[in-house]
Each structure stands twice: as C-alpha cells, then as structure tokens.
N, CA, C and O atoms as a Tinker XYZ file with bonds, in Angstrom:
   332  protein
     1  N    102.930000  -69.070000  221.075000    73     2
     2  CA   101.499000  -69.020000  221.377000    64     1     3
     3  C    101.132000  -70.179000  222.284000    63     2     4     5
     4  O    101.545000  -71.316000  222.059000    81     3
     5  N    100.361000  -69.883000  223.298000    73     3     6
     6  CA    99.941000  -70.905000  224.245000    64     5     7
     7  C     98.810000  -71.749000  223.655000    63     6     8     9
     8  O     97.905000  -71.225000  223.004000    81     7
     9  N     98.874000  -73.047000  223.889000    73     7    10
    10  CA    97.857000  -73.964000  223.394000    64     9    11
    11  C     96.592000  -73.823000  224.238000    63    10    12    13
    12  O     96.667000  -73.773000  225.466000    81    11
    13  N     95.426000  -73.759000  223.580000    73    11    14
    14  CA    94.156000  -73.661000  224.293000    64    13    15
    15  C     93.606000  -75.060000  224.543000    63    14    16    17
    16  O     93.171000  -75.743000  223.616000    81    15
    17  N     93.631000  -75.469000  225.787000    73    15    18
    18  CA    93.078000  -76.750000  226.185000    64    17    19
    19  C     92.047000  -76.504000  227.277000    63    18    20    21
    20  O     91.914000  -75.390000  227.782000    81    19
    21  N     91.335000  -77.537000  227.628000    73    19    22
    22  CA    90.368000  -77.421000  228.721000    64    21    23
    23  C     91.067000  -76.987000  229.999000    63    22    24    25
    24  O     90.543000  -76.152000  230.736000    81    23
    25  N     92.240000  -77.541000  230.270000    73    23    26
    26  CA    92.998000  -77.161000  231.470000    64    25    27
    27  C     93.377000  -75.687000  231.455000    63    26    28    29
    28  O     93.334000  -75.022000  232.490000    81    27
    29  N     93.753000  -75.169000  230.272000    73    27    30
    30  CA    94.108000  -73.751000  230.152000    64    29    31
    31  C     92.909000  -72.870000  230.446000    63    30    32    33
    32  O     93.023000  -71.872000  231.157000    81    31
    33  N     91.749000  -73.242000  229.894000    73    31    34
    34  CA    90.538000  -72.442000  230.124000    64    33    35
    35  C     90.128000  -72.490000  231.587000    63    34    36    37
    36  O     89.740000  -71.470000  232.156000    81    35
    37  N     90.210000  -73.665000  232.201000    73    35    38
    38  CA    89.836000  -73.770000  233.615000    64    37    39
    39  C     90.781000  -72.965000  234.490000    63    38    40    41
    40  O     90.343000  -72.243000  235.386000    81    39
    41  N     92.078000  -73.087000  234.232000    73    39    42
    42  CA    93.054000  -72.331000  235.011000    64    41    43
    43  C     92.869000  -70.829000  234.866000    63    42    44    45
    44  O     92.976000  -70.092000  235.846000    81    43
    45  N     92.596000  -70.378000  233.664000    73    43    46
    46  CA    92.372000  -68.954000  233.413000    64    45    47
    47  C     91.115000  -68.462000  234.132000    63    46    48    49
    48  O     91.119000  -67.393000  234.742000    81    47
    49  N     90.041000  -69.249000  234.054000    73    47    50
    50  CA    88.787000  -68.860000  234.726000    64    49    51
    51  C     88.982000  -68.809000  236.236000    63    50    52    53
    52  O     88.498000  -67.885000  236.891000    81    51
    53  N     89.681000  -69.786000  236.794000    73    51    54
    54  CA    89.916000  -69.794000  238.236000    64    53    55
    55  C     90.787000  -68.616000  238.673000    63    54    56    57
    56  O     90.523000  -67.997000  239.704000    81    55
    57  N     91.808000  -68.308000  237.901000    73    55    58
    58  CA    92.670000  -67.164000  238.235000    64    57    59
    59  C     91.873000  -65.868000  238.200000    63    58    60    61
    60  O     92.106000  -64.973000  239.013000    81    59
    61  N     90.940000  -65.764000  237.267000    73    59    62
    62  CA    90.119000  -64.565000  237.168000    64    61    63
    63  C     89.121000  -64.413000  238.302000    63    62    64    65
    64  O     88.576000  -63.327000  238.500000    81    63
    65  N     88.872000  -65.472000  239.044000    73    63    66
    66  CA    87.917000  -65.424000  240.153000    64    65    67
    67  C     88.561000  -65.079000  241.499000    63    66    68    69
    68  O     87.853000  -64.846000  242.478000    81    67
    69  N     89.878000  -65.046000  241.556000    73    67    70
    70  CA    90.557000  -64.862000  242.842000    64    69    71
    71  C     90.190000  -63.519000  243.488000    63    70    72    73
    72  O     89.690000  -63.502000  244.612000    81    71
    73  N     90.425000  -62.413000  242.809000    73    71    74
    74  CA    90.182000  -61.091000  243.384000    64    73    75
    75  C     88.696000  -60.868000  243.678000    63    74    76    77
    76  O     88.364000  -60.419000  244.775000    81    75
    77  N     87.778000  -61.169000  242.727000    73    75    78
    78  CA    86.362000  -60.988000  243.053000    64    77    79
    79  C     85.902000  -61.851000  244.239000    63    78    80    81
    80  O     85.055000  -61.424000  245.023000    81    79
    81  N     86.452000  -63.049000  244.368000    73    79    82
    82  CA    86.082000  -63.909000  245.492000    64    81    83
    83  C     86.533000  -63.314000  246.818000    63    82    84    85
    84  O     85.784000  -63.318000  247.795000    81    83
    85  N     87.747000  -62.808000  246.848000    73    83    86
    86  CA    88.259000  -62.193000  248.074000    64    85    87
    87  C     87.433000  -60.959000  248.437000    63    86    88    89
    88  O     87.051000  -60.783000  249.594000    81    87
    89  N     87.163000  -60.115000  247.457000    73    87    90
    90  CA    86.382000  -58.900000  247.726000    64    89    91
    91  C     84.960000  -59.239000  248.167000    63    90    92    93
    92  O     84.425000  -58.602000  249.074000    81    91
    93  N     84.348000  -60.230000  247.535000    73    91    94
    94  CA    83.006000  -60.652000  247.929000    64    93    95
    95  C     82.980000  -61.213000  249.342000    63    94    96    97
    96  O     82.069000  -60.922000  250.117000    81    95
    97  N     83.984000  -62.017000  249.673000    73    95    98
    98  CA    84.056000  -62.585000  251.018000    64    97    99
    99  C     84.241000  -61.482000  252.065000    63    98   100   101
   100  O     83.608000  -61.521000  253.120000    81    99
   101  N     85.094000  -60.511000  251.784000    73    99   102
   102  CA    85.299000  -59.400000  252.722000    64   101   103
   103  C     84.023000  -58.576000  252.900000    63   102   104   105
   104  O     83.701000  -58.154000  254.010000    81   103
   105  N     83.306000  -58.353000  251.811000    73   103   106
   106  CA    82.051000  -57.606000  251.885000    64   105   107
   107  C     81.044000  -58.334000  252.768000    63   106   108   109
   108  O     80.395000  -57.717000  253.613000    81   107
   109  N     80.915000  -59.636000  252.575000    73   107   110
   110  CA    79.991000  -60.420000  253.400000    64   109   111
   111  C     80.454000  -60.485000  254.848000    63   110   112   113
   112  O     79.630000  -60.465000  255.762000    81   111
   113  N     81.764000  -60.564000  255.068000    73   111   114
   114  CA    82.292000  -60.587000  256.434000    64   113   115
   115  C     81.952000  -59.283000  257.158000    63   114   116   117
   116  O     81.508000  -59.298000  258.307000    81   115
   117  N     82.162000  -58.173000  256.483000    73   115   118
   118  CA    81.861000  -56.868000  257.090000    64   117   119
   119  C     80.370000  -56.708000  257.394000    63   118   120   121
   120  O     79.994000  -56.017000  258.340000    81   119
   121  N     79.526000  -57.355000  256.583000    73   119   122
   122  CA    78.079000  -57.282000  256.793000    64   121   123
   123  C     77.594000  -58.293000  257.828000    63   122   124   125
   124  O     76.407000  -58.334000  258.151000    81   123
   125  N     78.511000  -59.105000  258.346000    73   123   126
   126  CA    78.148000  -60.096000  259.360000    64   125   127
   127  C     77.526000  -61.362000  258.786000    63   126   128   129
   128  O     76.833000  -62.089000  259.497000    81   127
   129  N     77.766000  -61.630000  257.516000    73   127   130
   130  CA    77.175000  -62.789000  256.858000    64   129   131
   131  C     78.116000  -63.973000  256.730000    63   130   132   133
   132  O     77.924000  -64.826000  255.863000    81   131
   133  N     79.130000  -64.037000  257.581000    73   131   134
   134  CA    80.097000  -65.137000  257.518000    64   133   135
   135  C     80.127000  -65.838000  258.863000    63   134   136   137
   136  O     80.295000  -65.206000  259.906000    81   135
   137  N     79.961000  -67.155000  258.825000    73   135   138
   138  CA    80.079000  -67.956000  260.049000    64   137   139
   139  C     81.547000  -68.293000  260.271000    63   138   140   141
   140  O     82.085000  -69.232000  259.684000    81   139
   141  N     82.175000  -67.510000  261.128000    73   139   142
   142  CA    83.610000  -67.668000  261.345000    64   141   143
   143  C     83.962000  -69.001000  262.001000    63   142   144   145
   144  O     85.113000  -69.435000  261.936000    81   143
   145  N     82.986000  -69.654000  262.631000    73   143   146
   146  CA    83.273000  -70.939000  263.282000    64   145   147
   147  C     83.468000  -72.076000  262.276000    63   146   148   149
   148  O     84.008000  -73.120000  262.642000    81   147
   149  N     83.049000  -71.905000  261.032000    73   147   150
   150  CA    83.210000  -72.966000  260.032000    64   149   151
   151  C     84.158000  -72.590000  258.891000    63   150   152   153
   152  O     84.474000  -73.433000  258.052000    81   151
   153  N     84.610000  -71.344000  258.850000    73   151   154
   154  CA    85.461000  -70.889000  257.750000    64   153   155
   155  C     86.742000  -71.717000  257.645000    63   154   156   157
   156  O     87.157000  -72.062000  256.538000    81   155
   157  N     87.361000  -72.034000  258.750000    73   155   158
   158  CA    88.604000  -72.818000  258.728000    64   157   159
   159  C     88.411000  -74.170000  258.056000    63   158   160   161
   160  O     89.239000  -74.593000  257.249000    81   159
   161  N     87.313000  -74.849000  258.391000    73   159   162
   162  CA    87.032000  -76.151000  257.779000    64   161   163
   163  C     86.809000  -76.006000  256.274000    63   162   164   165
   164  O     87.284000  -76.821000  255.484000    81   163
   165  N     86.081000  -74.959000  255.891000    73   163   166
   166  CA    85.826000  -74.726000  254.469000    64   165   167
   167  C     87.124000  -74.433000  253.720000    63   166   168   169
   168  O     87.319000  -74.907000  252.600000    81   167
   169  N     88.008000  -73.654000  254.335000    73   167   170
   170  CA    89.280000  -73.335000  253.688000    64   169   171
   171  C     90.143000  -74.572000  253.497000    63   170   172   173
   172  O     90.751000  -74.753000  252.442000    81   171
   173  N     90.197000  -75.427000  254.519000    73   171   174
   174  CA    90.978000  -76.665000  254.396000    64   173   175
   175  C     90.418000  -77.524000  253.262000    63   174   176   177
   176  O     91.170000  -78.027000  252.428000    81   175
   177  N     89.102000  -77.688000  253.236000    73   175   178
   178  CA    88.471000  -78.469000  252.168000    64   177   179
   179  C     88.709000  -77.867000  250.797000    63   178   180   181
   180  O     88.962000  -78.592000  249.835000    81   179
   181  N     88.632000  -76.538000  250.697000    73   179   182
   182  CA    88.848000  -75.866000  249.418000    64   181   183
   183  C     90.299000  -76.007000  248.953000    63   182   184   185
   184  O     90.558000  -76.213000  247.767000    81   183
   185  N     91.241000  -75.894000  249.889000    73   183   186
   186  CA    92.652000  -76.035000  249.523000    64   185   187
   187  C     92.975000  -77.448000  249.054000    63   186   188   189
   188  O     93.635000  -77.633000  248.032000    81   187
   189  N     92.509000  -78.441000  249.799000    73   187   190
   190  CA    92.758000  -79.837000  249.418000    64   189   191
   191  C     92.045000  -80.161000  248.105000    63   190   192   193
   192  O     92.643000  -80.738000  247.197000    81   191
   193  N     90.768000  -79.789000  248.008000    73   191   194
   194  CA    90.010000  -80.051000  246.787000    64   193   195
   195  C     90.571000  -79.324000  245.579000    63   194   196   197
   196  O     90.615000  -79.876000  244.480000    81   195
   197  N     91.001000  -78.082000  245.780000    73   195   198
   198  CA    91.586000  -77.320000  244.683000    64   197   199
   199  C     92.888000  -77.927000  244.198000    63   198   200   201
   200  O     93.140000  -78.004000  242.995000    81   199
   201  N     93.707000  -78.356000  245.137000    73   199   202
   202  CA    94.985000  -78.984000  244.758000    64   201   203
   203  C     94.749000  -80.306000  244.034000    63   202   204   205
   204  O     95.310000  -80.546000  242.965000    81   203
   205  N     93.915000  -81.162000  244.623000    73   203   206
   206  CA    93.651000  -82.463000  244.005000    64   205   207
   207  C     92.927000  -82.315000  242.663000    63   206   208   209
   208  O     93.242000  -83.016000  241.702000    81   207
   209  N     91.953000  -81.396000  242.606000    73   207   210
   210  CA    91.235000  -81.172000  241.353000    64   209   211
   211  C     92.135000  -80.612000  240.269000    63   210   212   213
   212  O     92.057000  -81.029000  239.113000    81   211
   213  N     92.986000  -79.672000  240.635000    73   211   214
   214  CA    93.925000  -79.106000  239.664000    64   213   215
   215  C     94.928000  -80.137000  239.177000    63   214   216   217
   216  O     95.260000  -80.179000  237.992000    81   215
   217  N     95.409000  -80.966000  240.091000    73   215   218
   218  CA    96.337000  -82.029000  239.715000    64   217   219
   219  C     95.658000  -83.024000  238.785000    63   218   220   221
   220  O     96.241000  -83.437000  237.783000    81   219
   221  N     94.435000  -83.408000  239.112000    73   219   222
   222  CA    93.677000  -84.332000  238.271000    64   221   223
   223  C     93.412000  -83.725000  236.898000    63   222   224   225
   224  O     93.508000  -84.419000  235.886000    81   223
   225  N     93.080000  -82.437000  236.857000    73   223   226
   226  CA    92.804000  -81.767000  235.578000    64   225   227
   227  C     94.031000  -81.769000  234.671000    63   226   228   229
   228  O     93.898000  -81.873000  233.452000    81   227
   229  N     95.209000  -81.658000  235.248000    73   227   230
   230  CA    96.430000  -81.680000  234.445000    64   229   231
   231  C     96.784000  -83.097000  233.997000    63   230   232   233
   232  O     97.463000  -83.281000  232.987000    81   231
   233  N     96.330000  -84.079000  234.736000    73   231   234
   234  CA    96.646000  -85.475000  234.462000    64   233   235
   235  C     95.714000  -86.085000  233.411000    63   234   236   237
   236  O     96.141000  -86.924000  232.617000    81   235
   237  N     94.443000  -85.666000  233.403000    73   235   238
   238  CA    93.465000  -86.245000  232.489000    64   237   239
   239  C     93.685000  -85.778000  231.051000    63   238   240   241
   240  O     94.089000  -84.637000  230.826000    81   239
   241  N     93.425000  -86.641000  230.085000    73   239   242
   242  CA    93.459000  -86.196000  228.689000    64   241   243
   243  C     92.399000  -85.109000  228.469000    63   242   244   245
   244  O     91.378000  -85.080000  229.156000    81   243
   245  N     92.651000  -84.222000  227.511000    73   243   246
   246  CA    91.780000  -83.069000  227.290000    64   245   247
   247  C     90.323000  -83.464000  227.051000    63   246   248   249
   248  O     89.424000  -82.857000  227.633000    81   247
   249  N     90.071000  -84.456000  226.216000    73   247   250
   250  CA    88.700000  -84.837000  225.906000    64   249   251
   251  C     87.994000  -85.421000  227.140000    63   250   252   253
   252  O     86.807000  -85.173000  227.351000    81   251
   253  N     88.707000  -86.175000  227.932000    73   251   254
   254  CA    88.124000  -86.724000  229.166000    64   253   255
   255  C     87.753000  -85.604000  230.113000    63   254   256   257
   256  O     86.678000  -85.626000  230.712000    81   255
   257  N     88.635000  -84.622000  230.256000    73   255   258
   258  CA    88.357000  -83.486000  231.126000    64   257   259
   259  C     87.143000  -82.709000  230.630000    63   258   260   261
   260  O     86.318000  -82.274000  231.434000    81   259
   261  N     87.023000  -82.530000  229.322000    73   259   262
   262  CA    85.852000  -81.852000  228.761000    64   261   263
   263  C     84.575000  -82.611000  229.092000    63   262   264   265
   264  O     83.569000  -82.009000  229.467000    81   263
   265  N     84.615000  -83.934000  228.953000    73   263   266
   266  CA    83.428000  -84.746000  229.247000    64   265   267
   267  C     83.065000  -84.682000  230.729000    63   266   268   269
   268  O     81.888000  -84.576000  231.075000    81   267
   269  N     84.067000  -84.746000  231.604000    73   267   270
   270  CA    83.816000  -84.677000  233.048000    64   269   271
   271  C     83.203000  -83.322000  233.402000    63   270   272   273
   272  O     82.219000  -83.263000  234.139000    81   271
   273  N     83.771000  -82.247000  232.888000    73   271   274
   274  CA    83.248000  -80.901000  233.172000    64   273   275
   275  C     81.837000  -80.733000  232.613000    63   274   276   277
   276  O     80.969000  -80.161000  233.272000    81   275
   277  N     81.612000  -81.227000  231.408000    73   275   278
   278  CA    80.280000  -81.130000  230.803000    64   277   279
   279  C     79.248000  -81.901000  231.618000    63   278   280   281
   280  O     78.143000  -81.412000  231.850000    81   279
   281  N     79.609000  -83.100000  232.047000    73   279   282
   282  CA    78.686000  -83.911000  232.850000    64   281   283
   283  C     78.383000  -83.234000  234.184000    63   282   284   285
   284  O     77.238000  -83.218000  234.634000    81   283
   285  N     79.416000  -82.675000  234.811000    73   283   286
   286  CA    79.212000  -81.999000  236.097000    64   285   287
   287  C     78.295000  -80.794000  235.924000    63   286   288   289
   288  O     77.379000  -80.598000  236.722000    81   287
   289  N     78.528000  -79.989000  234.899000    73   287   290
   290  CA    77.681000  -78.817000  234.660000    64   289   291
   291  C     76.254000  -79.223000  234.311000    63   290   292   293
   292  O     75.304000  -78.568000  234.739000    81   291
   293  N     76.095000  -80.289000  233.543000    73   291   294
   294  CA    74.758000  -80.774000  233.217000    64   293   295
   295  C     74.008000  -81.187000  234.482000    63   294   296   297
   296  O     72.843000  -80.832000  234.662000    81   295
   297  N     74.679000  -81.940000  235.360000    73   295   298
   298  CA    74.045000  -82.390000  236.610000    64   297   299
   299  C     73.676000  -81.211000  237.503000    63   298   300   301
   300  O     72.602000  -81.195000  238.104000    81   299
   301  N     74.559000  -80.234000  237.589000    73   299   302
   302  CA    74.265000  -79.041000  238.396000    64   301   303
   303  C     73.058000  -78.300000  237.810000    63   302   304   305
   304  O     72.162000  -77.882000  238.544000    81   303
   305  N     73.045000  -78.141000  236.484000    73   303   306
   306  CA    71.927000  -77.460000  235.831000    64   305   307
   307  C     70.618000  -78.201000  236.007000    63   306   308   309
   308  O     69.584000  -77.583000  236.262000    81   307
   309  N     70.650000  -79.536000  235.872000    73   307   310
   310  CA    69.429000  -80.339000  236.038000    64   309   311
   311  C     68.905000  -80.222000  237.472000    63   310   312   313
   312  O     67.699000  -80.125000  237.695000    81   311
   313  N     69.806000  -80.233000  238.417000    73   311   314
   314  CA    69.373000  -80.103000  239.825000    64   313   315
   315  C     68.796000  -78.717000  240.085000    63   314   316   317
   316  O     67.833000  -78.573000  240.837000    81   315
   317  N     69.380000  -77.704000  239.469000    73   315   318
   318  CA    68.890000  -76.337000  239.626000    64   317   319
   319  C     67.483000  -76.204000  239.038000    63   318   320   321
   320  O     66.607000  -75.582000  239.638000    81   319
   321  N     67.281000  -76.788000  237.868000    73   319   322
   322  CA    65.971000  -76.697000  237.215000    64   321   323
   323  C     64.901000  -77.442000  238.030000    63   322   324   325
   324  O     63.767000  -76.980000  238.146000    81   323
   325  N     65.276000  -78.593000  238.587000    73   323   326
   326  CA    64.331000  -79.376000  239.400000    64   325   327
   327  C     63.967000  -78.678000  240.698000    63   326   328   329
   328  O     62.894000  -78.905000  241.256000    81   327
   329  N     64.862000  -77.834000  241.173000    73   327   330
   330  CA    64.561000  -77.097000  242.398000    64   329   331
   331  C     65.016000  -77.729000  243.590000    63   330   332
   332  O     64.819000  -77.200000  244.684000    81   331
C-alpha cells in the first residue's frame, strides 16, 4: 500500500490535470484565445517552476509542505476575496 503524504496528494492531483489542461488549451487555441507570441516563455517558466517545485516538494518534510501549501492557498483565497 502506498503511503499517503502531501507529496503523494500533490503529485496525484497534478497528474490528473494533465489531460484536461491539454484539451482546454487546444480548445482555447482553436477559438483564437491564445497569444502564441508568449506561449514559449510561459512553457519555459512552467517547466522550470514545475521541476523546481516538484523537487522542493519531495525534499521538504511532510508537515512543512502542508504548512507551505496551506499558507499559499490562504493567501490566494484572501486576495480573491479582496478583489
């Protein structure tokens, strides 16, 4: 049985987003809603950030990772509520 840790949940959630993200991006591209002049820069940033973030997530102790994720989600939610 696989151990359930914060890293396991994050990895599972990210893997589950791959196909919907690709399909959503293709749908927006076909509708003309994608700025192709900046996509390359976004992809490079996403690849580097994803690699570094994933590496950091595996390196951090589980409780620290939970606190970091909770704080990030709280800040995002507070900013969303403030408008």
